[in-house]
Tab-separated table of C-alpha atoms in Angstrom:
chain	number	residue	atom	x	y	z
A	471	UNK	CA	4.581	-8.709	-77.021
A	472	UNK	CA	2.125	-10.845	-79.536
A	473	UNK	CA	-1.006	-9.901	-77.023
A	474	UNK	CA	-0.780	-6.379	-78.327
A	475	UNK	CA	0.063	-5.971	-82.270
A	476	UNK	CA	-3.903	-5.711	-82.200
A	477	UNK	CA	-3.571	-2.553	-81.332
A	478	UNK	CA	-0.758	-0.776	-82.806
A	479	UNK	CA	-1.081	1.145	-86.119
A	480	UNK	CA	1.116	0.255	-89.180
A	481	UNK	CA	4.116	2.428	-88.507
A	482	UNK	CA	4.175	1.552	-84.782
A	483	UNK	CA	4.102	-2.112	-86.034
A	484	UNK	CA	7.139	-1.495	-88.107
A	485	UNK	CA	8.818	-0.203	-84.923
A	486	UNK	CA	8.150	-3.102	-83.147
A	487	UNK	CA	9.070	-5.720	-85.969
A	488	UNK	CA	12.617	-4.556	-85.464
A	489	UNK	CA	12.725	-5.616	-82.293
A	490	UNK	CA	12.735	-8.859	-83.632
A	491	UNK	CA	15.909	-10.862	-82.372
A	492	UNK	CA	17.596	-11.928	-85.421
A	493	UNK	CA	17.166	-7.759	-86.399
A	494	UNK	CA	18.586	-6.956	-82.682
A	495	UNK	CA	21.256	-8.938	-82.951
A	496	UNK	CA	22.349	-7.660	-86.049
A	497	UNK	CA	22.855	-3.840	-84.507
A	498	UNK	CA	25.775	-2.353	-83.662
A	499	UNK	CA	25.808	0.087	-80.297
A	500	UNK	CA	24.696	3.189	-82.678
A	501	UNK	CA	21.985	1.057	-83.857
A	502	UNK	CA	20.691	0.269	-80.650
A	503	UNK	CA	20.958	3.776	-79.041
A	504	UNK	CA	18.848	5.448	-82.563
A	505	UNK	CA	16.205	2.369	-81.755
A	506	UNK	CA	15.902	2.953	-78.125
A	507	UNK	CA	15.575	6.827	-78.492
A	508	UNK	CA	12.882	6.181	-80.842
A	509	UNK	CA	10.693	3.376	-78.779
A	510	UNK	CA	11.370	5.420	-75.875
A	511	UNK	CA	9.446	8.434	-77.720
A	512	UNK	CA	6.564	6.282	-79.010
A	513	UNK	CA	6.299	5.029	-75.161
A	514	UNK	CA	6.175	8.508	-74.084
A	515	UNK	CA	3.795	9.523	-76.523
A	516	UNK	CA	1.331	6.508	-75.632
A	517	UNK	CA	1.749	7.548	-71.697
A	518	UNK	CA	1.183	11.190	-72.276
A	519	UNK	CA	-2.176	10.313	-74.369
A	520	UNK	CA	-3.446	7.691	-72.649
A	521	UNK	CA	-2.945	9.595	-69.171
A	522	UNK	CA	-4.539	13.031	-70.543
A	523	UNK	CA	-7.444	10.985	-71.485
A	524	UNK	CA	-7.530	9.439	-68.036
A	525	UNK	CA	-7.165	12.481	-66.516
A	526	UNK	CA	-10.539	13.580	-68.101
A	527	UNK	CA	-12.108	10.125	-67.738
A	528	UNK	CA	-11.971	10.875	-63.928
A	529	UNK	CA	-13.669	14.146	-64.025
A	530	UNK	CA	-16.392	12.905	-66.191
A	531	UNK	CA	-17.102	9.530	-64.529
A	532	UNK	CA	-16.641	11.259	-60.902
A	533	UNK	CA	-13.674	8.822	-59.539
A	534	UNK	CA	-11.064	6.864	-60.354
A	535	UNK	CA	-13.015	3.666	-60.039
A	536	UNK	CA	-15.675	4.660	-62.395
A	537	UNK	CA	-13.312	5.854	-64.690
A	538	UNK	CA	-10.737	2.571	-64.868
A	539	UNK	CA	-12.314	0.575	-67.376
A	540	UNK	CA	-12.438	3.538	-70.073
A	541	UNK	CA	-8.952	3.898	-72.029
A	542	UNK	CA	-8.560	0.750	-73.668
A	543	UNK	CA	-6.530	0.811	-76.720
A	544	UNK	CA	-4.590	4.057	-75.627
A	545	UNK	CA	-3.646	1.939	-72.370
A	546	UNK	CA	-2.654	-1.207	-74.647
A	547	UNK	CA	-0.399	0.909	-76.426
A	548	UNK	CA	1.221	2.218	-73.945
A	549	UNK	CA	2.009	-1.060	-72.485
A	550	UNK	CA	3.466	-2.273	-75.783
A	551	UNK	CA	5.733	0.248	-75.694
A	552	UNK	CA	6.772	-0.040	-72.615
A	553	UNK	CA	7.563	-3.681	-72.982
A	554	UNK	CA	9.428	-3.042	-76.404
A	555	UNK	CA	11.642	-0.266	-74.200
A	556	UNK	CA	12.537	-3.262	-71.920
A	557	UNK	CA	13.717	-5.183	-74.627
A	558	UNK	CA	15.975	-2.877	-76.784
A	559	UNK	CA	17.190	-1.261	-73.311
A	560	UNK	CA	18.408	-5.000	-72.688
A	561	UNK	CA	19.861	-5.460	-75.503
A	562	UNK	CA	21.784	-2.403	-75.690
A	563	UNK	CA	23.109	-3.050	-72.225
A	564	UNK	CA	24.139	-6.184	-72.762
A	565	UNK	CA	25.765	-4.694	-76.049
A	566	UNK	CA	27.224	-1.978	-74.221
A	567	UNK	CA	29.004	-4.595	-71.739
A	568	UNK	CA	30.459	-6.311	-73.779
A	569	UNK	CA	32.283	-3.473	-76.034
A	570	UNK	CA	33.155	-1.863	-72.819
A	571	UNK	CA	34.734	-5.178	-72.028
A	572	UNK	CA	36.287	-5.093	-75.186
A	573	UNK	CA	37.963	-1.978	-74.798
A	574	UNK	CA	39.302	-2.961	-71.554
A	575	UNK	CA	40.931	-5.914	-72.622
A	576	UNK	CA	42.743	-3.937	-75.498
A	577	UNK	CA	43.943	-1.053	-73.206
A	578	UNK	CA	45.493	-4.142	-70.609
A	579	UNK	CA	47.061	-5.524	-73.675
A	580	UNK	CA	48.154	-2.019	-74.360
A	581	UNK	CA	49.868	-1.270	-70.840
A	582	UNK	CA	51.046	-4.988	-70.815
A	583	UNK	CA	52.831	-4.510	-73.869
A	584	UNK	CA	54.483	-1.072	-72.808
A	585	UNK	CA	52.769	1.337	-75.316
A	586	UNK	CA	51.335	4.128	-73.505
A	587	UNK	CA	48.007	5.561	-74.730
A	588	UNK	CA	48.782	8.815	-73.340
A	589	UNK	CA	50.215	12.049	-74.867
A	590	UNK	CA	53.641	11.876	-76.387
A	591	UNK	CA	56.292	14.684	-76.867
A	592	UNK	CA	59.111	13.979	-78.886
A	593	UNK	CA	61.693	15.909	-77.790
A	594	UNK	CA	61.135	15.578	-73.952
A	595	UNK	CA	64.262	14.165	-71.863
A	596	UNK	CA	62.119	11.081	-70.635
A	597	UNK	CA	62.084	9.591	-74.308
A	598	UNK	CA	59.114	10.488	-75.125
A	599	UNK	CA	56.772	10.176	-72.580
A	600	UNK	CA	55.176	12.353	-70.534
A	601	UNK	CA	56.589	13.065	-66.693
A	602	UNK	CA	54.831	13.231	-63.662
A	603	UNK	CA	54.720	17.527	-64.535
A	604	UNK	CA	56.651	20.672	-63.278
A	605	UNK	CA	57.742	21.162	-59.796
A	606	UNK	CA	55.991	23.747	-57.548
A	607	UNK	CA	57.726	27.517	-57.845
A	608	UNK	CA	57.305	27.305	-54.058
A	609	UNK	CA	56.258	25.533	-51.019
A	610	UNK	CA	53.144	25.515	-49.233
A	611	UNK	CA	53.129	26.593	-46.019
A	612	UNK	CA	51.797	24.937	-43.287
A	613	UNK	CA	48.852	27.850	-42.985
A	614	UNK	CA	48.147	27.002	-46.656
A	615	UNK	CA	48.162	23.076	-46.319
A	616	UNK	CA	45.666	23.210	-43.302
A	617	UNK	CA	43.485	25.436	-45.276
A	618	UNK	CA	43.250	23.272	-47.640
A	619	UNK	CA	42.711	20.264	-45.893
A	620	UNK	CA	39.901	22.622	-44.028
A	621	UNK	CA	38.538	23.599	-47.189
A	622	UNK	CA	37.808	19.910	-48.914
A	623	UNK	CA	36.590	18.483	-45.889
A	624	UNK	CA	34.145	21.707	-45.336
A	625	UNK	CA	33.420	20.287	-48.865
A	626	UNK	CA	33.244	16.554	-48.089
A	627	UNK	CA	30.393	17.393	-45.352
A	628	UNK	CA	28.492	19.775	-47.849
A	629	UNK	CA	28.298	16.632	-50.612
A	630	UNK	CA	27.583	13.831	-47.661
A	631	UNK	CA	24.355	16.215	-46.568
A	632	UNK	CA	23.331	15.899	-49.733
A	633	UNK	CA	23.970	12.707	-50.031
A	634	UNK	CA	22.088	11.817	-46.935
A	635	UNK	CA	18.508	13.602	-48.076
């Protein structure tokens, strides 16, 4: 990250001092998500210019070989953004796993210890809880079952081909 401060402008600097670790470690999940959102628009900022510029590099110079070396400092920047992306998206993830842990552990406890996070409704017969729902009015039919069954499998075929392209 060091090989390109050279190049960045005082506010983009700032940006990229907070991705210092001692500063990184010190966010919280919100934290991370405003920082990302942020580096991730100075990245695409830096891409857009520095691949408009490129884009008329190659008409003027004739090729894309000619026109390569041109686009220094816009390409620099563009690359430190891209690696300061790669560092707060890692850090978020790794953030984001283990709060997601976290929360997984407490809702085991939760279950393990009996108390249901669901909905509750005091006066229902089953103490409290919520049952498994109301019984049909009627019965399917066997016409109506095989429908069915017809109809999420016509379904099943329609998401694989898509799947499959």
């Amino acid at each position: 990250m060091d090989d390109y401060l050279w190049v960045l402008k005082d506010d983009e600097l700032a940006l990229v001092r907070e991705l210092e670790p001692e500063r990184l470690k010190a966010l919280d999940e919100d934290e991370l998500l405003d920082l990302h959102r942020r580096v991730r628009r100075a990245r695409n900022k830096h891409v857009k210019n520095y691949r408009r510029k490129a884009a008329l590099d190659v008409k003027a110079a004739g090729g894309r070989g000619k026109a390569a070396p041109k686009g220094g400092k816009a390409r620099w920047r563009a690359a430190a953004f891209e690696e300061a992306l790669a560092i707060v998206s890692g850090r978020l993830a790794h953030v984001a796993h283990l709060q997601a842990e976290a929360l997984k552990e407490e809702r085991l406890a939760r279950a393990r210890s009996g108390k249901s996070s669901g909905p509750e409704i005091a006066d229902h017969p089953q103490g409290g809880k919520v049952g498994p729902g109301r019984d049909r009015e009627y019965e399917k039919t066997t016409g109506g079952l095989k429908r069915d069954a017809s109809s999420r499998a016509q379904g099943a075929r329609r998401q694989g081909k898509k799947d499959s392209r």
